[in-house]
mmCIF file of C-alpha atoms and ligand atoms in Angstrom:
data_model
loop_
_atom_site.group_PDB
_atom_site.id
_atom_site.type_symbol
_atom_site.label_atom_id
_atom_site.label_comp_id
_atom_site.label_asym_id
_atom_site.label_seq_id
_atom_site.Cartn_x
_atom_site.Cartn_y
_atom_site.Cartn_z
ATOM 1 C CA MET A 1 -39.031 -130.071 18.316
ATOM 2 C CA ASN A 2 -42.105 -130.485 20.163
ATOM 3 C CA ALA A 3 -44.696 -128.812 17.666
ATOM 4 C CA THR A 4 -46.901 -127.093 19.404
ATOM 5 C CA LYS A 5 -48.813 -126.783 22.887
ATOM 6 C CA THR A 6 -52.039 -128.642 22.709
ATOM 7 C CA HIS A 7 -55.243 -128.809 24.844
ATOM 8 C CA LYS A 8 -56.673 -132.318 25.660
ATOM 9 C CA GLY A 9 -60.130 -133.169 26.569
ATOM 10 C CA PRO A 10 -63.517 -132.041 24.827
ATOM 11 C CA THR A 11 -64.858 -128.711 25.462
ATOM 12 C CA THR A 12 -67.401 -126.281 24.193
ATOM 13 C CA ASP A 13 -65.570 -123.600 25.738
ATOM 14 C CA THR A 14 -63.123 -121.657 23.498
ATOM 15 C CA SER A 15 -62.136 -119.173 26.130
ATOM 16 C CA GLU A 16 -58.938 -121.362 26.734
ATOM 17 C CA LEU A 17 -57.442 -119.953 23.603
ATOM 18 C CA THR A 18 -57.656 -116.390 25.120
ATOM 19 C CA VAL A 19 -54.180 -114.906 24.420
ATOM 20 C CA LYS A 20 -52.383 -113.347 27.356
ATOM 21 C CA ALA A 21 -50.226 -111.227 25.539
ATOM 22 C CA PRO A 22 -51.291 -108.220 23.893
ATOM 23 C CA LEU A 23 -54.316 -108.882 21.930
ATOM 24 C CA PRO A 24 -53.893 -109.126 18.124
ATOM 25 C CA ASP A 25 -55.548 -106.163 16.084
ATOM 26 C CA LEU A 26 -56.889 -108.875 13.642
ATOM 27 C CA SER A 27 -57.954 -112.480 13.924
ATOM 28 C CA ILE A 28 -58.469 -114.381 11.020
ATOM 29 C CA VAL A 29 -60.916 -117.380 11.263
ATOM 30 C CA VAL A 30 -60.031 -120.171 8.714
ATOM 31 C CA PRO A 31 -62.846 -122.948 8.593
ATOM 32 C CA ALA A 32 -61.203 -126.108 7.252
ATOM 33 C CA HIS A 33 -62.674 -129.503 6.128
ATOM 34 C CA ASN A 34 -60.366 -132.041 4.570
ATOM 35 C CA GLU A 35 -58.017 -129.360 3.323
ATOM 36 C CA GLU A 36 -54.257 -130.880 3.842
ATOM 37 C CA GLY A 37 -53.635 -129.544 0.613
ATOM 38 C CA ASN A 38 -54.333 -126.124 0.688
ATOM 39 C CA ILE A 39 -53.853 -125.190 4.418
ATOM 40 C CA GLU A 40 -50.210 -124.597 4.351
ATOM 41 C CA GLN A 41 -50.248 -122.345 1.195
ATOM 42 C CA THR A 42 -53.240 -120.752 2.631
ATOM 43 C CA ILE A 43 -51.739 -119.809 5.963
ATOM 44 C CA ASN A 44 -48.795 -118.527 4.140
ATOM 45 C CA ALA A 45 -50.536 -116.571 1.729
ATOM 46 C CA ILE A 46 -52.545 -114.872 4.510
ATOM 47 C CA MET A 47 -49.185 -114.249 6.637
ATOM 48 C CA SER A 48 -47.500 -112.440 3.887
ATOM 49 C CA GLU A 49 -50.549 -110.431 3.395
ATOM 50 C CA VAL A 50 -50.855 -109.334 6.981
ATOM 51 C CA VAL A 51 -47.223 -108.678 7.222
ATOM 52 C CA ARG A 52 -47.162 -106.343 4.124
ATOM 53 C CA LEU A 53 -50.043 -104.598 5.736
ATOM 54 C CA ASN A 54 -48.383 -104.532 8.992
ATOM 55 C CA ILE A 55 -51.344 -105.663 11.211
ATOM 56 C CA SER A 56 -50.842 -107.801 14.306
ATOM 57 C CA THR A 57 -52.703 -110.952 13.392
ATOM 58 C CA GLU A 58 -53.629 -114.497 14.899
ATOM 59 C CA ILE A 59 -54.917 -116.908 12.469
ATOM 60 C CA ILE A 60 -57.672 -119.403 14.058
ATOM 61 C CA VAL A 61 -57.963 -122.526 11.781
ATOM 62 C CA VAL A 62 -61.217 -124.663 12.719
ATOM 63 C CA ASP A 63 -60.490 -128.207 11.530
ATOM 64 C CA ASP A 64 -63.941 -129.480 11.208
ATOM 65 C CA GLY A 65 -63.859 -133.068 11.738
ATOM 66 C CA SER A 66 -61.119 -133.584 8.767
ATOM 67 C CA ALA A 67 -60.264 -137.207 7.840
ATOM 68 C CA ASP A 68 -56.897 -136.080 6.562
ATOM 69 C CA ALA A 69 -53.892 -134.342 8.257
ATOM 70 C CA THR A 70 -55.364 -130.784 8.121
ATOM 71 C CA PHE A 71 -55.009 -130.470 11.866
ATOM 72 C CA LYS A 72 -51.554 -131.717 12.020
ATOM 73 C CA THR A 73 -50.423 -129.559 8.898
ATOM 74 C CA ALA A 74 -51.869 -126.563 10.479
ATOM 75 C CA SER A 75 -50.784 -127.138 13.827
ATOM 76 C CA ASN A 76 -47.197 -127.320 12.525
ATOM 77 C CA MET A 77 -47.546 -123.847 11.048
ATOM 78 C CA GLY A 78 -47.842 -122.726 14.677
ATOM 79 C CA GLN A 79 -43.962 -123.426 14.860
ATOM 80 C CA HIS A 80 -43.436 -120.304 12.840
ATOM 81 C CA PHE A 81 -46.698 -118.386 12.878
ATOM 82 C CA PRO A 82 -49.167 -117.268 15.066
ATOM 83 C CA VAL A 83 -51.703 -120.070 14.253
ATOM 84 C CA SER A 84 -54.007 -121.590 16.411
ATOM 85 C CA VAL A 85 -56.001 -124.802 15.752
ATOM 86 C CA LEU A 86 -59.329 -125.853 17.009
ATOM 87 C CA ARG A 87 -60.039 -129.475 16.210
ATOM 88 C CA LEU A 88 -63.934 -130.254 16.353
ATOM 89 C CA SER A 89 -64.672 -133.608 17.543
ATOM 90 C CA ARG A 90 -66.480 -134.383 14.416
ATOM 91 C CA ASN A 91 -67.534 -132.765 11.348
ATOM 92 C CA PHE A 92 -70.561 -130.060 12.618
ATOM 93 C CA GLY A 93 -70.450 -128.425 9.298
ATOM 94 C CA LYS A 94 -69.107 -124.912 8.109
ATOM 95 C CA GLU A 95 -71.597 -122.797 9.772
ATOM 96 C CA HIS A 96 -70.626 -124.442 13.194
ATOM 97 C CA ALA A 97 -66.847 -124.235 12.235
ATOM 98 C CA ILE A 98 -67.155 -120.577 11.781
ATOM 99 C CA SER A 99 -69.095 -120.173 14.933
ATOM 100 C CA ALA A 100 -66.245 -122.013 16.896
ATOM 101 C CA GLY A 101 -63.791 -119.712 15.364
ATOM 102 C CA LEU A 102 -65.468 -116.469 16.110
ATOM 103 C CA SER A 103 -66.070 -117.397 19.600
ATOM 104 C CA ALA A 104 -62.171 -118.207 20.075
ATOM 105 C CA SER A 105 -61.396 -114.870 18.350
ATOM 106 C CA THR A 106 -59.613 -112.062 20.365
ATOM 107 C CA GLY A 107 -58.974 -109.131 17.749
ATOM 108 C CA ASN A 108 -60.569 -105.927 17.398
ATOM 109 C CA ILE A 109 -61.294 -106.904 14.034
ATOM 110 C CA VAL A 110 -62.252 -110.445 12.839
ATOM 111 C CA ALA A 111 -62.042 -111.769 9.294
ATOM 112 C CA ILE A 112 -63.369 -114.940 8.112
ATOM 113 C CA ILE A 113 -61.911 -116.754 4.852
ATOM 114 C CA ASP A 114 -62.105 -120.153 3.172
ATOM 115 C CA ALA A 115 -59.245 -122.451 3.773
ATOM 116 C CA ASP A 116 -58.988 -122.966 -0.159
ATOM 117 C CA LEU A 117 -58.385 -119.294 -1.100
ATOM 118 C CA GLN A 118 -61.056 -119.361 -3.648
ATOM 119 C CA GLU A 119 -61.585 -115.782 -2.460
ATOM 120 C CA PRO A 120 -58.240 -114.082 -2.950
ATOM 121 C CA ILE A 121 -56.816 -112.668 0.197
ATOM 122 C CA SER A 122 -55.623 -109.808 -1.753
ATOM 123 C CA TYR A 123 -59.119 -107.843 -1.062
ATOM 124 C CA LEU A 124 -58.277 -107.948 2.623
ATOM 125 C CA GLU A 125 -56.791 -104.451 2.317
ATOM 126 C CA GLU A 126 -59.936 -103.056 0.592
ATOM 127 C CA MET A 127 -62.061 -104.583 3.075
ATOM 128 C CA LEU A 128 -60.339 -103.308 5.998
ATOM 129 C CA GLY A 129 -59.977 -99.894 4.437
ATOM 130 C CA GLU A 130 -63.910 -99.874 4.311
ATOM 131 C CA LEU A 131 -64.102 -100.754 8.052
ATOM 132 C CA LYS A 132 -61.991 -97.673 8.654
ATOM 133 C CA ASN A 133 -64.503 -95.397 6.722
ATOM 134 C CA GLY A 134 -67.095 -96.472 9.171
ATOM 135 C CA TYR A 135 -68.801 -99.560 8.222
ATOM 136 C CA GLU A 136 -69.066 -102.102 10.843
ATOM 137 C CA MET A 137 -68.913 -105.152 8.669
ATOM 138 C CA VAL A 138 -67.617 -105.705 5.074
ATOM 139 C CA TYR A 139 -68.473 -108.703 3.279
ATOM 140 C CA ALA A 140 -67.239 -110.164 -0.296
ATOM 141 C CA VAL A 141 -69.926 -110.766 -3.249
ATOM 142 C CA ARG A 142 -69.149 -112.880 -6.054
ATOM 143 C CA GLY A 143 -68.666 -110.770 -9.257
ATOM 144 C CA ASN A 144 -70.372 -113.245 -11.369
ATOM 145 C CA ARG A 145 -71.518 -116.959 -11.127
ATOM 146 C CA ASP A 146 -70.156 -118.079 -14.571
ATOM 147 C CA ASP A 147 -68.525 -120.882 -13.426
ATOM 148 C CA GLU A 148 -71.731 -122.660 -11.863
ATOM 149 C CA SER A 149 -74.156 -124.856 -13.995
ATOM 150 C CA VAL A 150 -77.384 -123.417 -14.868
ATOM 151 C CA PRO A 151 -79.321 -125.635 -12.408
ATOM 152 C CA LYS A 152 -77.411 -124.487 -9.496
ATOM 153 C CA ARG A 153 -77.925 -121.081 -10.449
ATOM 154 C CA LEU A 154 -81.767 -121.786 -10.892
ATOM 155 C CA PHE A 155 -81.701 -123.452 -7.579
ATOM 156 C CA THR A 156 -79.773 -120.532 -5.859
ATOM 157 C CA SER A 157 -82.008 -117.622 -7.045
ATOM 158 C CA ALA A 158 -85.213 -119.822 -6.088
ATOM 159 C CA PHE A 159 -84.014 -120.415 -2.905
ATOM 160 C CA TYR A 160 -83.322 -116.638 -2.188
ATOM 161 C CA LYS A 161 -86.782 -115.881 -3.650
ATOM 162 C CA LEU A 162 -88.310 -118.037 -1.012
ATOM 163 C CA LEU A 163 -86.092 -116.981 1.673
ATOM 164 C CA SER A 164 -87.241 -113.411 1.184
ATOM 165 C CA MET A 165 -90.938 -114.080 1.339
ATOM 166 C CA GLY A 166 -92.352 -112.821 4.683
ATOM 167 C CA SER A 167 -88.642 -112.272 6.038
ATOM 168 C CA ASP A 168 -87.599 -108.830 6.889
ATOM 169 C CA VAL A 169 -84.232 -109.726 7.007
ATOM 170 C CA VAL A 170 -82.262 -108.804 4.027
ATOM 171 C CA ILE A 171 -80.193 -111.507 2.912
ATOM 172 C CA PRO A 172 -77.788 -110.464 -0.152
ATOM 173 C CA GLN A 173 -77.990 -113.274 -2.808
ATOM 174 C CA ASP A 174 -74.152 -113.210 -3.892
ATOM 175 C CA ALA A 175 -72.401 -112.477 -0.482
ATOM 176 C CA ARG A 176 -69.685 -114.783 0.638
ATOM 177 C CA ASP A 177 -68.618 -115.748 4.029
ATOM 178 C CA PHE A 178 -65.502 -114.023 3.250
ATOM 179 C CA ARG A 179 -65.945 -110.833 5.233
ATOM 180 C CA VAL A 180 -64.422 -108.456 7.908
ATOM 181 C CA MET A 181 -66.162 -107.345 10.966
ATOM 182 C CA ASN A 182 -65.581 -105.313 14.177
ATOM 183 C CA ARG A 183 -65.833 -106.771 17.718
ATOM 184 C CA ASN A 184 -69.475 -105.579 18.275
ATOM 185 C CA VAL A 185 -70.590 -107.596 15.248
ATOM 186 C CA VAL A 186 -68.577 -110.649 16.404
ATOM 187 C CA ASP A 187 -70.106 -110.530 20.072
ATOM 188 C CA ALA A 188 -73.537 -110.266 18.473
ATOM 189 C CA LEU A 189 -73.204 -113.034 16.323
ATOM 190 C CA CYS A 190 -71.601 -115.098 19.370
ATOM 191 C CA ALA A 191 -74.642 -114.233 21.464
ATOM 192 C CA LEU A 192 -77.194 -115.626 19.223
ATOM 193 C CA PRO A 193 -77.758 -119.006 20.612
ATOM 194 C CA GLU A 194 -79.395 -120.967 17.891
ATOM 195 C CA ARG A 195 -78.367 -124.395 16.756
ATOM 196 C CA ASN A 196 -79.801 -124.295 13.352
ATOM 197 C CA ARG A 197 -77.379 -121.874 12.053
ATOM 198 C CA PHE A 198 -77.288 -120.239 8.382
ATOM 199 C CA MET A 199 -74.633 -117.720 9.052
ATOM 200 C CA LYS A 200 -75.631 -115.911 5.954
ATOM 201 C CA GLY A 201 -78.893 -115.080 7.390
ATOM 202 C CA LEU A 202 -77.527 -114.343 10.612
ATOM 203 C CA TYR A 203 -75.065 -111.543 9.367
ATOM 204 C CA GLY A 204 -78.046 -109.993 7.945
ATOM 205 C CA TRP A 205 -80.570 -110.428 10.906
ATOM 206 C CA ILE A 206 -77.761 -108.867 13.189
ATOM 207 C CA GLY A 207 -78.089 -105.547 11.215
ATOM 208 C CA PHE A 208 -75.132 -103.084 11.643
ATOM 209 C CA LYS A 209 -73.872 -100.847 8.815
ATOM 210 C CA THR A 210 -72.545 -103.244 6.014
ATOM 211 C CA LYS A 211 -70.759 -102.664 2.645
ATOM 212 C CA ALA A 212 -70.422 -105.113 0.008
ATOM 213 C CA VAL A 213 -67.227 -105.478 -1.991
ATOM 214 C CA PRO A 214 -67.182 -107.206 -5.244
ATOM 215 C CA ILE A 215 -64.627 -109.887 -5.708
ATOM 216 C CA GLU A 216 -63.332 -112.385 -8.436
ATOM 217 C CA MET A 217 -63.475 -116.055 -7.226
ATOM 218 C CA LYS A 218 -60.615 -118.446 -7.954
ATOM 219 C CA GLN A 219 -60.832 -122.168 -8.564
ATOM 220 C CA ARG A 220 -59.892 -124.442 -6.025
ATOM 221 C CA THR A 221 -56.379 -125.489 -6.261
ATOM 222 C CA SER A 222 -56.472 -128.809 -4.407
ATOM 223 C CA GLY A 223 -59.208 -131.140 -2.907
ATOM 224 C CA ARG A 224 -62.878 -130.613 -3.906
ATOM 225 C CA SER A 225 -65.945 -128.738 -2.820
ATOM 226 C CA SER A 226 -67.663 -130.011 0.138
ATOM 227 C CA PHE A 227 -70.925 -128.754 -0.907
ATOM 228 C CA GLY A 228 -72.676 -130.693 -3.457
ATOM 229 C CA PHE A 229 -76.306 -130.816 -4.111
ATOM 230 C CA SER A 230 -77.461 -132.400 -1.023
ATOM 231 C CA ALA A 231 -75.393 -130.601 1.403
ATOM 232 C CA LEU A 232 -76.605 -127.379 -0.346
ATOM 233 C CA PHE A 233 -80.079 -128.597 -0.120
ATOM 234 C CA LYS A 234 -79.742 -129.228 3.568
ATOM 235 C CA LEU A 235 -78.254 -125.710 3.976
ATOM 236 C CA ALA A 236 -81.015 -124.033 2.138
ATOM 237 C CA LEU A 237 -83.705 -126.108 4.460
ATOM 238 C CA THR A 238 -82.076 -124.706 7.485
ATOM 239 C CA GLY A 239 -82.069 -121.126 5.749
ATOM 240 C CA ILE A 240 -85.600 -121.337 4.959
ATOM 241 C CA THR A 241 -86.795 -122.698 8.258
ATOM 242 C CA SER A 242 -84.788 -120.270 10.255
ATOM 243 C CA PHE A 243 -85.727 -117.126 8.156
ATOM 244 C CA THR A 244 -89.181 -117.534 6.956
ATOM 245 C CA ASN A 245 -92.651 -118.541 8.164
ATOM 246 C CA PHE A 246 -93.866 -118.369 4.974
ATOM 247 C CA PRO A 247 -93.918 -122.234 4.026
ATOM 248 C CA LEU A 248 -95.968 -122.444 7.379
ATOM 249 C CA ARG A 249 -98.370 -119.918 6.850
ATOM 250 C CA VAL A 250 -98.885 -120.393 3.053
ATOM 251 C CA TRP A 251 -101.223 -123.542 3.978
ATOM 252 C CA THR A 252 -103.825 -121.306 5.310
ATOM 253 C CA GLY A 253 -104.129 -119.373 2.202
ATOM 254 C CA VAL A 254 -104.240 -122.525 0.070
ATOM 255 C CA GLY A 255 -106.937 -124.261 2.364
ATOM 256 C CA SER A 256 -108.951 -121.076 2.109
ATOM 257 C CA VAL A 257 -108.815 -120.849 -1.490
ATOM 258 C CA LEU A 258 -109.494 -124.580 -1.850
ATOM 259 C CA ALA A 259 -112.493 -124.333 0.576
ATOM 260 C CA ILE A 260 -113.710 -121.397 -1.516
ATOM 261 C CA LEU A 261 -113.672 -123.459 -4.906
ATOM 262 C CA SER A 262 -115.372 -126.408 -3.297
ATOM 263 C CA ILE A 263 -118.302 -124.364 -1.728
ATOM 264 C CA LEU A 264 -118.468 -122.621 -5.223
ATOM 265 C CA TYR A 265 -118.475 -126.065 -7.004
ATOM 266 C CA GLY A 266 -120.977 -127.547 -4.703
ATOM 267 C CA LEU A 267 -123.377 -124.688 -5.623
ATOM 268 C CA TRP A 268 -122.620 -124.923 -9.100
ATOM 269 C CA ILE A 269 -123.825 -129.056 -8.812
ATOM 270 C CA PHE A 270 -126.784 -128.162 -6.849
ATOM 271 C CA ALA A 271 -127.983 -125.301 -9.158
ATOM 272 C CA LYS A 272 -127.221 -127.967 -12.013
ATOM 273 C CA THR A 273 -129.458 -130.611 -10.544
ATOM 274 C CA ILE A 274 -132.222 -128.192 -9.411
ATOM 275 C CA ILE A 275 -132.414 -126.282 -12.987
ATOM 276 C CA TRP A 276 -131.788 -129.367 -15.238
ATOM 277 C CA GLY A 277 -132.320 -132.105 -13.078
ATOM 278 C CA VAL A 278 -129.105 -134.029 -14.355
ATOM 279 C CA ASP A 279 -127.581 -136.813 -12.549
ATOM 280 C CA THR A 280 -124.085 -135.921 -12.338
ATOM 281 C CA PRO A 281 -121.551 -138.876 -12.605
ATOM 282 C CA GLY A 282 -118.863 -137.943 -10.061
ATOM 283 C CA PHE A 283 -116.605 -141.036 -9.885
ATOM 284 C CA ALA A 284 -113.634 -138.912 -11.851
ATOM 285 C CA THR A 285 -114.368 -136.023 -9.696
ATOM 286 C CA ILE A 286 -114.085 -137.424 -6.449
ATOM 287 C CA THR A 287 -111.032 -139.625 -6.991
ATOM 288 C CA VAL A 288 -109.119 -136.485 -8.212
ATOM 289 C CA ALA A 289 -110.205 -134.566 -5.323
ATOM 290 C CA ILE A 290 -109.308 -137.288 -2.859
ATOM 291 C CA PHE A 291 -105.937 -137.521 -4.574
ATOM 292 C CA PHE A 292 -105.370 -133.710 -4.678
ATOM 293 C CA LEU A 293 -106.378 -133.175 -1.077
ATOM 294 C CA GLY A 294 -104.456 -136.154 0.275
ATOM 295 C CA GLY A 295 -101.346 -134.885 -1.764
ATOM 296 C CA ILE A 296 -101.818 -131.254 -0.234
ATOM 297 C CA GLN A 297 -102.143 -132.419 3.193
ATOM 298 C CA LEU A 298 -99.262 -134.601 3.128
ATOM 299 C CA ILE A 299 -96.962 -131.860 1.955
ATOM 300 C CA SER A 300 -98.263 -129.253 4.519
ATOM 301 C CA ILE A 301 -97.749 -131.874 7.353
ATOM 302 C CA GLY A 302 -94.233 -132.520 6.118
ATOM 303 C CA VAL A 303 -93.536 -128.728 6.209
ATOM 304 C CA ILE A 304 -94.754 -128.718 9.689
ATOM 305 C CA GLY A 305 -92.536 -131.736 10.519
ATOM 306 C CA GLU A 306 -89.613 -129.849 8.880
ATOM 307 C CA TYR A 307 -90.154 -126.759 11.519
ATOM 308 C CA LEU A 308 -90.881 -128.986 14.220
ATOM 309 C CA ALA A 309 -87.629 -130.755 13.711
ATOM 310 C CA ARG A 310 -86.088 -127.637 14.057
ATOM 311 C CA VAL A 311 -87.716 -126.802 17.306
ATOM 312 C CA PHE A 312 -86.761 -130.212 18.659
ATOM 313 C CA THR A 313 -83.076 -129.739 17.939
ATOM 314 C CA GLU A 314 -83.251 -126.154 19.776
ATOM 315 C CA VAL A 315 -85.104 -127.648 22.602
ATOM 316 C CA LYS A 316 -82.546 -130.377 23.261
ATOM 317 C CA GLY A 317 -80.000 -127.574 23.888
ATOM 318 C CA ARG A 318 -76.959 -129.382 22.596
ATOM 319 C CA PRO A 319 -74.057 -127.274 21.820
ATOM 320 C CA GLY A 320 -73.467 -126.382 18.200
ATOM 321 C CA PHE A 321 -69.726 -127.881 18.344
ATOM 322 C CA ILE A 322 -67.287 -129.645 20.372
ATOM 323 C CA VAL A 323 -63.848 -128.585 20.652
ATOM 324 C CA ALA A 324 -61.765 -131.907 20.930
ATOM 325 C CA GLU A 325 -58.375 -130.310 20.784
ATOM 326 C CA ILE A 326 -56.683 -126.904 20.757
ATOM 327 C CA SER A 327 -53.023 -126.272 19.440
ATOM 328 C CA ARG A 328 -51.548 -122.891 20.000
ATOM 329 C CA PRO A 329 -48.641 -121.113 18.679
ATOM 330 C CA GLU A 330 -45.018 -122.179 19.955
ATOM 331 C CA ASN A 331 -44.349 -118.824 21.291
ATOM 332 C CA GLN A 332 -47.551 -118.567 23.317
ATOM 333 C CA ASP A 333 -47.563 -119.253 26.959
ATOM 334 C CA ASP A 334 -50.107 -120.489 29.388
HETATM 335 N N1 UDP B 1 -65.935 -126.569 5.313
HETATM 336 C C1 UDP B 1 -65.993 -126.873 6.769
HETATM 337 N N2 UDP B 1 -66.831 -127.752 7.176
HETATM 338 C C2 UDP B 1 -67.513 -128.454 6.018
HETATM 339 C C3 UDP B 1 -67.378 -128.179 4.814
HETATM 340 C C4 UDP B 1 -66.624 -127.016 4.502
HETATM 341 O O1 UDP B 1 -65.304 -125.833 7.444
HETATM 342 O O2 UDP B 1 -68.293 -129.331 6.678
HETATM 343 C C5 UDP B 1 -64.785 -125.510 4.853
HETATM 344 C C6 UDP B 1 -63.913 -125.744 3.687
HETATM 345 O O3 UDP B 1 -62.885 -126.402 4.289
HETATM 346 C C7 UDP B 1 -63.730 -124.455 3.071
HETATM 347 C C8 UDP B 1 -64.978 -123.640 3.311
HETATM 348 O O4 UDP B 1 -65.923 -124.275 4.296
HETATM 349 O O5 UDP B 1 -62.525 -123.593 3.843
HETATM 350 C C9 UDP B 1 -65.696 -123.914 2.050
HETATM 351 O O6 UDP B 1 -66.147 -124.727 1.760
HETATM 352 P P1 UDP B 1 -65.904 -125.673 -0.063
HETATM 353 O O7 UDP B 1 -64.854 -124.968 -0.395
HETATM 354 O O8 UDP B 1 -66.176 -126.957 0.061
HETATM 355 O O9 UDP B 1 -67.254 -124.816 -0.560
HETATM 356 P P2 UDP B 1 -67.567 -123.598 -1.999
HETATM 357 O O10 UDP B 1 -66.254 -123.190 -1.857
HETATM 358 O O11 UDP B 1 -67.671 -124.825 -2.928
HETATM 359 O O12 UDP B 1 -68.764 -122.963 -1.445
HETATM 360 MG MG1 MG B 2 -64.419 -123.307 -1.821
#
């Protein structure tokens, strides 16, 4: 049997996916990068949950440049379930995979959930209940970080502290991408054109009435996390440069303090020479001052460079992702 209908040819337009039949009430976006060992189980778990809750649903798996059989496995699920799969032309990163899924979604309510089901789908019912209570976006927060190493926890908390400096957007520290939101929220997110995407910041930036639901996370059953230290560090830099200007502005303060200190020190040397007539041996002072100022200046130029690189990316105006192929569920006509 021909597995699924597929679209060929790269595109950044996900509107081709638009369903002609009655729109689903719920779209579930699942970003997936090398998840062949999880995706089938995840789709089964989602389907049995939405059948139990009796909600008409579409699942949109976004294959974010996987090197394994994620696309094929997920596409095959489209024979039995309302599963569409967007295959991105390469690995664009989770933030862009989520954006691709959101822009392809058609449901009145959209949920995002990881393909490894570390966030149990059983919380969906409670989260949808909160939407009914009038909240516009309901997100999961992890109950504890006991499973994480001490350096990772320190790094995370330092990152969120820096992020909140000089930023008027509230970005909750333990929030997950696992969330449900109504159509207005999704449209607001899709309208944001930036390429340097830090979704947790964008969720905060758009505002709306939000509610946190604490969840207990589970361990991955297959594969390993894509977010090692260097991936997290890159994401942290994107978050900081997108949501606070504090690292740019701090140099005005540092420069001013150094200037005042050096004037005071100059006056002190002047006074000392006038009063006591001491000949100041200055070699060590000058050497330390040169290295110190050189270091400070290089750091500040580096920070400016980091922001400039982001501006450069935005100015180039390249799309955040390219869809190489779309697989639609079996029973959906063109
Ligand atoms: N993911 C993705 N693109 C990437 C990296 C990850 O779409 O470049 C997906 C991944 O398949 C999973 C989710 O993002 O569904 C979370 O990734 P992971 O489980 O590796 O991260 P962690 O749970 O450790 O935060
Ligand atoms: Mg995970």
